[in-house]
mmCIF file of C-alpha atoms in Angstrom:
data_model
loop_
_atom_site.group_PDB
_atom_site.id
_atom_site.type_symbol
_atom_site.label_atom_id
_atom_site.label_comp_id
_atom_site.label_asym_id
_atom_site.label_seq_id
_atom_site.Cartn_x
_atom_site.Cartn_y
_atom_site.Cartn_z
ATOM 1 C CA MET A 1 62.983 97.711 79.101
ATOM 2 C CA THR A 2 65.362 95.533 76.763
ATOM 3 C CA LYS A 3 64.231 92.097 76.570
ATOM 4 C CA THR A 4 66.546 89.915 78.206
ATOM 5 C CA THR A 5 66.812 86.265 79.103
ATOM 6 C CA LEU A 6 66.875 84.136 82.135
ATOM 7 C CA TRP A 7 68.441 80.645 81.865
ATOM 8 C CA ILE A 8 67.711 78.063 84.550
ATOM 9 C CA THR A 9 69.779 74.874 84.007
ATOM 10 C CA LEU A 10 69.369 71.544 85.894
ATOM 11 C CA ALA A 11 71.830 68.885 86.169
ATOM 12 C CA ALA A 12 70.131 65.601 84.926
ATOM 13 C CA ALA A 13 72.526 63.460 86.690
ATOM 14 C CA LEU A 14 71.195 64.726 90.206
ATOM 15 C CA THR A 15 67.878 62.722 89.780
ATOM 16 C CA ALA A 16 69.913 59.975 91.339
ATOM 17 C CA THR A 17 70.388 61.874 94.704
ATOM 18 C CA GLY A 18 66.998 61.386 95.865
ATOM 19 C CA VAL A 19 66.199 64.954 95.967
ATOM 20 C CA ASP A 20 63.034 66.379 93.774
ATOM 21 C CA TYR A 21 64.512 68.846 91.340
ATOM 22 C CA GLY A 22 61.489 68.379 88.836
ATOM 23 C CA HIS A 23 62.638 68.262 85.064
ATOM 24 C CA ALA A 24 66.148 68.052 85.798
ATOM 25 C CA GLY A 25 67.967 68.559 82.706
ATOM 26 C CA ALA A 26 66.000 71.191 81.071
ATOM 27 C CA GLU A 27 67.436 74.261 79.760
ATOM 28 C CA GLU A 28 64.738 76.700 79.190
ATOM 29 C CA PRO A 29 65.143 80.348 78.020
ATOM 30 C CA ILE A 30 62.602 82.768 80.059
ATOM 31 C CA ALA A 31 61.862 86.011 78.599
ATOM 32 C CA ALA A 32 62.113 88.830 81.301
ATOM 33 C CA SER A 33 58.821 90.151 80.501
ATOM 34 C CA ARG A 34 57.408 86.629 81.571
ATOM 35 C CA PHE A 35 59.052 85.937 84.483
ATOM 36 C CA SER A 36 58.806 87.311 88.142
ATOM 37 C CA ILE A 37 60.836 86.581 91.132
ATOM 38 C CA THR A 38 59.489 86.237 94.888
ATOM 39 C CA ILE A 39 61.113 86.101 98.277
ATOM 40 C CA ASP A 40 59.146 84.259 100.806
ATOM 41 C CA GLY A 41 56.194 85.116 98.666
ATOM 42 C CA GLN A 42 56.507 88.565 98.187
ATOM 43 C CA PRO A 43 57.301 89.883 94.473
ATOM 44 C CA VAL A 44 60.456 91.576 93.580
ATOM 45 C CA ALA A 45 59.968 94.723 91.329
ATOM 46 C CA GLY A 46 62.539 96.225 89.060
ATOM 47 C CA VAL A 47 64.428 93.041 87.759
ATOM 48 C CA VAL A 48 65.985 93.812 84.601
ATOM 49 C CA ASN A 49 67.961 90.871 84.106
ATOM 50 C CA ALA A 50 68.851 87.653 86.043
ATOM 51 C CA SER A 51 70.909 84.390 85.079
ATOM 52 C CA GLY A 52 72.639 81.561 86.883
ATOM 53 C CA ALA A 53 71.425 79.047 89.722
ATOM 54 C CA ALA A 54 72.778 75.879 87.770
ATOM 55 C CA ILE A 55 73.293 72.921 89.976
ATOM 56 C CA THR A 56 76.624 70.841 89.968
ATOM 57 C CA THR A 57 77.873 67.911 92.073
ATOM 58 C CA LYS A 58 81.165 68.192 94.390
ATOM 59 C CA PRO A 59 82.875 65.442 95.804
ATOM 60 C CA THR A 60 82.799 65.597 99.646
ATOM 61 C CA THR A 61 85.692 64.559 101.886
ATOM 62 C CA ARG A 62 83.321 63.124 104.715
ATOM 63 C CA ILE A 63 81.908 60.322 102.682
ATOM 64 C CA ALA A 64 83.813 59.432 99.593
ATOM 65 C CA THR A 65 81.379 57.614 97.707
ATOM 66 C CA LEU A 66 78.661 60.238 97.860
ATOM 67 C CA ALA A 67 78.800 63.710 95.645
ATOM 68 C CA ALA A 68 77.736 66.916 97.369
ATOM 69 C CA ILE A 69 75.299 68.958 95.419
ATOM 70 C CA THR A 70 76.392 72.806 94.801
ATOM 71 C CA HIS A 71 74.175 75.340 93.310
ATOM 72 C CA GLU A 72 75.855 78.522 91.039
ATOM 73 C CA PRO A 73 74.932 81.685 92.277
ATOM 74 C CA LEU A 74 71.919 83.634 90.856
ATOM 75 C CA ASN A 75 72.923 87.071 89.429
ATOM 76 C CA VAL A 76 70.136 89.600 89.413
ATOM 77 C CA GLU A 77 70.330 93.100 87.794
ATOM 78 C CA VAL A 78 67.611 95.256 89.553
ATOM 79 C CA GLY A 79 66.643 99.262 89.490
ATOM 80 C CA MET A 80 66.072 101.316 92.447
ATOM 81 C CA GLY A 81 62.363 100.477 92.275
ATOM 82 C CA MET A 82 63.414 96.835 93.555
ATOM 83 C CA GLY A 83 60.639 96.856 96.655
ATOM 84 C CA GLN A 84 60.964 97.313 100.332
ATOM 85 C CA GLU A 85 61.337 93.493 100.535
ATOM 86 C CA LEU A 86 64.354 93.056 98.790
ATOM 87 C CA TRP A 87 65.872 96.105 100.096
ATOM 88 C CA ASP A 88 65.539 95.068 103.615
ATOM 89 C CA TRP A 89 67.040 91.958 102.741
ATOM 90 C CA VAL A 90 70.060 93.253 101.490
ATOM 91 C CA LYS A 91 70.310 95.655 104.387
ATOM 92 C CA ALA A 92 69.973 92.963 107.185
ATOM 93 C CA SER A 93 72.669 90.779 104.988
ATOM 94 C CA ILE A 94 75.062 93.674 104.957
ATOM 95 C CA ASP A 95 74.323 94.199 108.924
ATOM 96 C CA LYS A 96 74.271 90.696 110.270
ATOM 97 C CA GLY A 97 76.099 88.716 107.552
ATOM 98 C CA HIS A 98 74.234 85.430 106.216
ATOM 99 C CA VAL A 99 70.160 86.088 106.184
ATOM 100 C CA ALA A 100 68.749 82.959 104.504
ATOM 101 C CA ARG A 101 65.482 83.575 102.510
ATOM 102 C CA ASP A 102 63.676 81.383 100.164
ATOM 103 C CA LEU A 103 63.084 82.771 96.411
ATOM 104 C CA THR A 104 61.209 81.618 93.563
ATOM 105 C CA ILE A 105 61.846 82.209 89.795
ATOM 106 C CA GLN A 106 58.582 81.700 87.905
ATOM 107 C CA ASP A 107 57.770 81.662 84.486
ATOM 108 C CA ASN A 108 54.340 83.806 84.909
ATOM 109 C CA ASP A 109 52.546 80.937 82.508
ATOM 110 C CA SER A 110 53.852 78.093 84.519
ATOM 111 C CA VAL A 111 52.313 75.877 87.197
ATOM 112 C CA ARG A 112 56.118 74.849 88.557
ATOM 113 C CA ALA A 113 58.838 76.972 89.371
ATOM 114 C CA PRO A 114 62.433 76.661 90.819
ATOM 115 C CA LEU A 115 62.552 77.419 94.639
ATOM 116 C CA LEU A 116 66.127 78.564 95.659
ATOM 117 C CA ALA A 117 65.821 77.859 99.405
ATOM 118 C CA GLY A 118 68.122 78.830 102.064
ATOM 119 C CA ALA A 119 69.388 81.608 99.740
ATOM 120 C CA GLY A 120 71.674 84.204 101.184
ATOM 121 C CA ILE A 121 73.376 87.507 99.524
ATOM 122 C CA ALA A 122 76.817 86.826 98.564
ATOM 123 C CA ALA A 123 77.711 90.247 97.040
ATOM 124 C CA PHE A 124 76.154 93.581 96.316
ATOM 125 C CA THR A 125 77.057 95.646 93.707
ATOM 126 C CA VAL A 126 76.620 99.609 93.017
ATOM 127 C CA PRO A 127 77.290 100.656 89.738
ATOM 128 C CA ALA A 128 79.960 103.304 88.694
ATOM 129 C CA LEU A 129 78.517 106.934 89.256
ATOM 130 C CA ASP A 130 79.552 109.823 87.183
ATOM 131 C CA GLY A 131 78.302 113.379 87.152
ATOM 132 C CA THR A 132 77.843 113.267 83.465
ATOM 133 C CA SER A 133 76.173 110.237 82.908
ATOM 134 C CA LYS A 134 72.831 109.805 81.393
ATOM 135 C CA ASP A 135 72.369 106.213 81.757
ATOM 136 C CA ALA A 136 69.834 104.489 84.337
ATOM 137 C CA GLY A 137 71.714 103.073 87.386
ATOM 138 C CA TYR A 138 71.075 99.494 88.468
ATOM 139 C CA PHE A 139 72.526 97.230 91.206
ATOM 140 C CA THR A 140 73.708 93.827 90.818
ATOM 141 C CA LEU A 141 72.861 91.219 93.224
ATOM 142 C CA THR A 142 74.705 87.736 93.629
ATOM 143 C CA ILE A 143 72.343 85.279 95.642
ATOM 144 C CA GLN A 144 73.971 81.751 96.584
ATOM 145 C CA PRO A 145 71.254 79.344 97.313
ATOM 146 C CA GLU A 146 71.591 76.396 99.580
ATOM 147 C CA ALA A 147 69.311 73.984 97.746
ATOM 148 C CA VAL A 148 67.084 74.285 94.627
ATOM 149 C CA ARG A 149 63.777 72.317 94.065
ATOM 150 C CA PHE A 150 60.736 72.783 92.247
ATOM 151 C CA VAL A 151 57.160 73.895 93.418
ATOM 152 C CA ALA A 152 53.918 74.076 92.353
ATOM 153 C CA VAL A 153 52.671 77.644 91.940
ATOM 154 C CA GLU A 154 49.771 79.432 90.587
ATOM 155 C CA PRO A 155 50.305 80.881 86.826
ATOM 156 C CA ALA A 156 49.963 84.545 86.967
ATOM 157 C CA ALA A 157 51.208 87.361 85.328
ATOM 158 C CA VAL A 158 52.831 89.919 87.612
ATOM 159 C CA ALA A 159 52.368 93.743 86.694
ATOM 160 C CA ALA A 160 55.679 95.747 87.534
ATOM 161 C CA PRO A 161 54.671 98.621 89.834
ATOM 162 C CA PRO A 162 55.871 101.974 89.230
ATOM 163 C CA GLN A 163 59.650 102.393 89.191
ATOM 164 C CA LYS A 164 61.668 105.152 90.879
ATOM 165 C CA THR A 165 63.795 106.904 88.358
ATOM 166 C CA TRP A 166 67.483 107.025 89.386
ATOM 167 C CA LEU A 167 70.286 108.139 86.763
ATOM 168 C CA ALA A 168 73.948 107.306 87.627
ATOM 169 C CA SER A 169 74.561 110.793 87.643
ATOM 170 C CA ASN A 170 72.269 111.401 90.756
ATOM 171 C CA PHE A 171 74.452 111.094 93.690
ATOM 172 C CA ARG A 172 76.211 112.930 96.708
ATOM 173 C CA PHE A 173 79.353 111.864 98.321
ATOM 174 C CA GLU A 174 80.323 112.814 101.622
ATOM 175 C CA LEU A 175 83.484 112.523 103.636
ATOM 176 C CA ALA A 176 83.726 114.109 107.218
ATOM 177 C CA GLY A 177 86.026 117.307 107.040
ATOM 178 C CA LEU A 178 87.168 116.997 103.476
ATOM 179 C CA PRO A 179 85.700 118.905 100.475
ATOM 180 C CA SER A 180 83.277 116.509 98.605
ATOM 181 C CA LYS A 181 80.579 118.442 97.010
ATOM 182 C CA ARG A 182 82.318 118.666 93.803
ATOM 183 C CA VAL A 183 82.985 114.639 93.511
ATOM 184 C CA ARG A 184 82.727 113.993 89.785
ATOM 185 C CA LYS A 185 82.968 110.016 90.096
ATOM 186 C CA VAL A 186 82.697 107.091 92.181
ATOM 187 C CA ASP A 187 83.735 103.761 90.755
ATOM 188 C CA SER A 188 81.698 100.671 90.888
ATOM 189 C CA PHE A 189 82.398 98.727 93.970
ATOM 190 C CA THR A 190 81.194 95.754 95.911
ATOM 191 C CA TRP A 191 79.709 94.402 99.117
ATOM 192 C CA LYS A 192 80.356 90.939 99.539
ATOM 193 C CA GLN A 193 80.848 88.209 101.881
ATOM 194 C CA THR A 194 82.204 84.349 101.363
ATOM 195 C CA LEU A 195 79.438 81.839 102.250
ATOM 196 C CA VAL A 196 81.672 78.932 103.358
ATOM 197 C CA HIS A 197 80.166 75.276 102.551
ATOM 198 C CA ASP A 198 79.671 72.868 105.781
ATOM 199 C CA GLU A 199 79.362 69.158 104.250
ATOM 200 C CA ASP A 200 76.357 66.907 105.196
ATOM 201 C CA GLY A 201 77.130 63.601 103.599
ATOM 202 C CA HIS A 202 73.566 62.278 104.531
ATOM 203 C CA LEU A 203 71.525 64.873 102.424
ATOM 204 C CA ARG A 204 74.172 65.378 100.145
ATOM 205 C CA LEU A 205 73.681 69.208 100.224
ATOM 206 C CA LEU A 206 76.315 71.777 101.176
ATOM 207 C CA HIS A 207 75.428 74.264 103.925
ATOM 208 C CA LYS A 208 76.658 77.522 103.886
ATOM 209 C CA LYS A 209 77.688 79.985 106.940
ATOM 210 C CA PRO A 210 79.648 83.491 106.280
ATOM 211 C CA ALA A 211 82.964 84.041 106.521
ATOM 212 C CA PRO A 212 84.609 87.146 107.739
ATOM 213 C CA LEU A 213 84.079 90.162 105.429
ATOM 214 C CA ALA A 214 86.481 91.819 103.430
ATOM 215 C CA ILE A 215 87.685 95.411 103.367
ATOM 216 C CA HIS A 216 86.060 97.473 100.777
ATOM 217 C CA ARG A 217 88.105 99.223 97.930
ATOM 218 C CA LEU A 218 86.362 102.529 96.975
ATOM 219 C CA VAL A 219 87.822 104.965 94.315
ATOM 220 C CA VAL A 220 86.633 108.326 93.833
ATOM 221 C CA THR A 221 87.658 111.210 91.462
ATOM 222 C CA ILE A 222 87.773 115.065 92.718
ATOM 223 C CA PRO A 223 89.010 118.236 91.069
ATOM 224 C CA ALA A 224 92.567 118.918 91.680
ATOM 225 C CA ALA A 225 91.323 122.528 93.047
ATOM 226 C CA ASP A 226 89.934 120.544 96.095
ATOM 227 C CA GLY A 227 92.640 118.496 96.773
ATOM 228 C CA ALA A 228 95.014 120.083 99.156
ATOM 229 C CA ALA A 229 92.891 119.004 102.243
ATOM 230 C CA TRP A 230 92.841 115.388 100.715
ATOM 231 C CA ARG A 231 96.809 115.345 100.461
ATOM 232 C CA LYS A 232 97.024 116.569 103.955
ATOM 233 C CA TRP A 233 95.011 113.738 105.369
ATOM 234 C CA HIS A 234 96.825 110.966 103.064
ATOM 235 C CA LYS A 235 100.222 112.550 104.190
ATOM 236 C CA ARG A 236 99.216 112.398 107.717
ATOM 237 C CA PHE A 237 97.683 109.005 107.338
ATOM 238 C CA ALA A 238 100.890 107.232 105.626
ATOM 239 C CA ALA A 239 103.092 108.630 108.427
ATOM 240 C CA ALA A 240 100.692 107.431 111.318
ATOM 241 C CA ASP A 241 101.514 104.665 113.521
ATOM 242 C CA ASP A 242 97.724 104.751 114.737
ATOM 243 C CA LYS A 243 95.938 104.639 111.278
ATOM 244 C CA ASP A 244 92.355 104.185 113.035
ATOM 245 C CA ALA A 245 92.456 107.646 114.687
ATOM 246 C CA LEU A 246 92.693 108.986 111.646
ATOM 247 C CA GLU A 247 90.101 106.997 109.637
ATOM 248 C CA LYS A 248 86.688 108.844 108.819
ATOM 249 C CA THR A 249 83.067 108.358 108.271
ATOM 250 C CA GLY A 250 81.266 109.527 105.302
ATOM 251 C CA SER A 251 77.983 108.481 102.980
ATOM 252 C CA LEU A 252 76.816 107.982 99.396
ATOM 253 C CA ILE A 253 73.623 109.385 98.656
ATOM 254 C CA LEU A 254 71.560 108.290 95.705
ATOM 255 C CA LEU A 255 69.188 111.025 94.846
ATOM 256 C CA GLY A 256 66.005 111.235 92.909
ATOM 257 C CA PRO A 257 65.333 113.562 89.394
ATOM 258 C CA ASP A 258 65.239 116.677 91.597
ATOM 259 C CA MET A 259 68.779 116.016 92.904
ATOM 260 C CA ARG A 260 67.359 116.740 96.549
ATOM 261 C CA GLU A 261 65.436 113.664 97.377
ATOM 262 C CA ALA A 262 67.403 110.694 98.873
ATOM 263 C CA LEU A 263 66.257 107.444 97.587
ATOM 264 C CA ALA A 264 68.803 105.733 99.514
ATOM 265 C CA THR A 265 71.969 106.231 101.567
ATOM 266 C CA ILE A 266 74.981 104.130 101.850
ATOM 267 C CA ASP A 267 76.737 104.639 105.176
ATOM 268 C CA LEU A 268 80.592 104.423 105.197
ATOM 269 C CA LYS A 269 82.569 103.967 108.309
ATOM 270 C CA GLY A 270 86.383 103.100 108.926
ATOM 271 C CA VAL A 271 87.293 105.032 105.895
ATOM 272 C CA GLY A 272 91.023 105.095 105.314
ATOM 273 C CA VAL A 273 93.091 106.807 102.223
ATOM 274 C CA ARG A 274 95.535 104.422 100.125
ATOM 275 C CA SER A 275 96.693 106.707 97.260
ATOM 276 C CA ILE A 276 96.099 109.874 95.668
ATOM 277 C CA GLU A 277 97.155 109.893 91.707
ATOM 278 C CA PRO A 278 96.535 112.709 88.857
ATOM 279 C CA VAL A 279 94.276 112.267 85.891
ATOM 280 C CA GLU A 280 93.771 114.040 82.922
ATOM 281 C CA ALA A 281 89.978 114.544 81.675
ATOM 282 C CA ALA A 282 88.350 116.253 78.593
ATOM 283 C CA LYS A 283 89.657 119.751 78.041
ATOM 284 C CA GLY A 284 92.597 119.105 79.972
ATOM 285 C CA THR A 285 90.667 119.775 83.562
ATOM 286 C CA PRO A 286 92.999 118.393 86.130
ATOM 287 C CA TYR A 287 91.376 115.725 88.162
ATOM 288 C CA LEU A 288 92.734 113.368 91.322
ATOM 289 C CA LYS A 289 91.818 109.781 91.671
ATOM 290 C CA ILE A 290 91.712 108.867 95.178
ATOM 291 C CA GLU A 291 91.591 105.011 96.422
ATOM 292 C CA LEU A 292 89.922 104.601 99.757
ATOM 293 C CA TYR A 293 89.417 101.494 102.030
ATOM 294 C CA VAL A 294 86.005 101.268 103.784
ATOM 295 C CA GLU A 295 85.845 99.006 106.893
ATOM 296 C CA THR A 296 82.173 98.891 107.060
ATOM 297 C CA ILE A 297 79.031 99.602 105.033
ATOM 298 C CA SER A 298 75.786 100.021 105.982
ATOM 299 C CA LEU A 299 72.394 100.958 104.096
ATOM 300 C CA SER A 300 69.696 103.663 105.341
#
């Protein structure tokens, strides 16, 4: 595993707010091999990189003399072996919106650690998938805390559990009624929700609630030889007044090394087509790049 660094930045000016932020003003690099992340006390496996969670202030409109406390999101890069606790949190967030959890980021030699309280998942990014890739695949999570404070912890090195191997080439894409077995690429895409701030002047914190979810953009690349049915769908879709009736369901299945075991499935509902464009690949093989939209994403 490549040695990475987690930066935790705390603003010294916030000590005047009356909230216990511990050693405010410290900026400490923590080697990835020496820190661990827990969710409600349960360890998260497979983290290869993490950054963010800085604290800042923002003027409020309710009480002009006070500054509300806001927090930069924590960005976490994690492998397929992230563990059930984190996967269930991502799944619940996608299904239900804002699901608040408490996270700690612990230097394994430290007796104090930042607690990210009331944190919600603001974004979940699936990496670019390519049938010719030999790279490992990693998800990126954007986690937005409601509050950050330091808590006492027991120093302990956390042993990494065995990781599930997953390469960015190990996938299968399916879309109902269309030839999909030879989909060559799926561009990186992101499920996201906006966490809206509710001002509370007394605590000088900004509480978060989810805003409506965005429509997701999904781009796939297929051989031009498979394009006839896709073009027919696109033509009908562009001309239809009731496009909902022509939307499809599908799935993106992430596979193990044997290309049979399903490690995870991303279900796609309300899939429509926006555009189909020709692209040239190596050796002149013709391909089509197809831009889709997806109204609903879920994990299974």
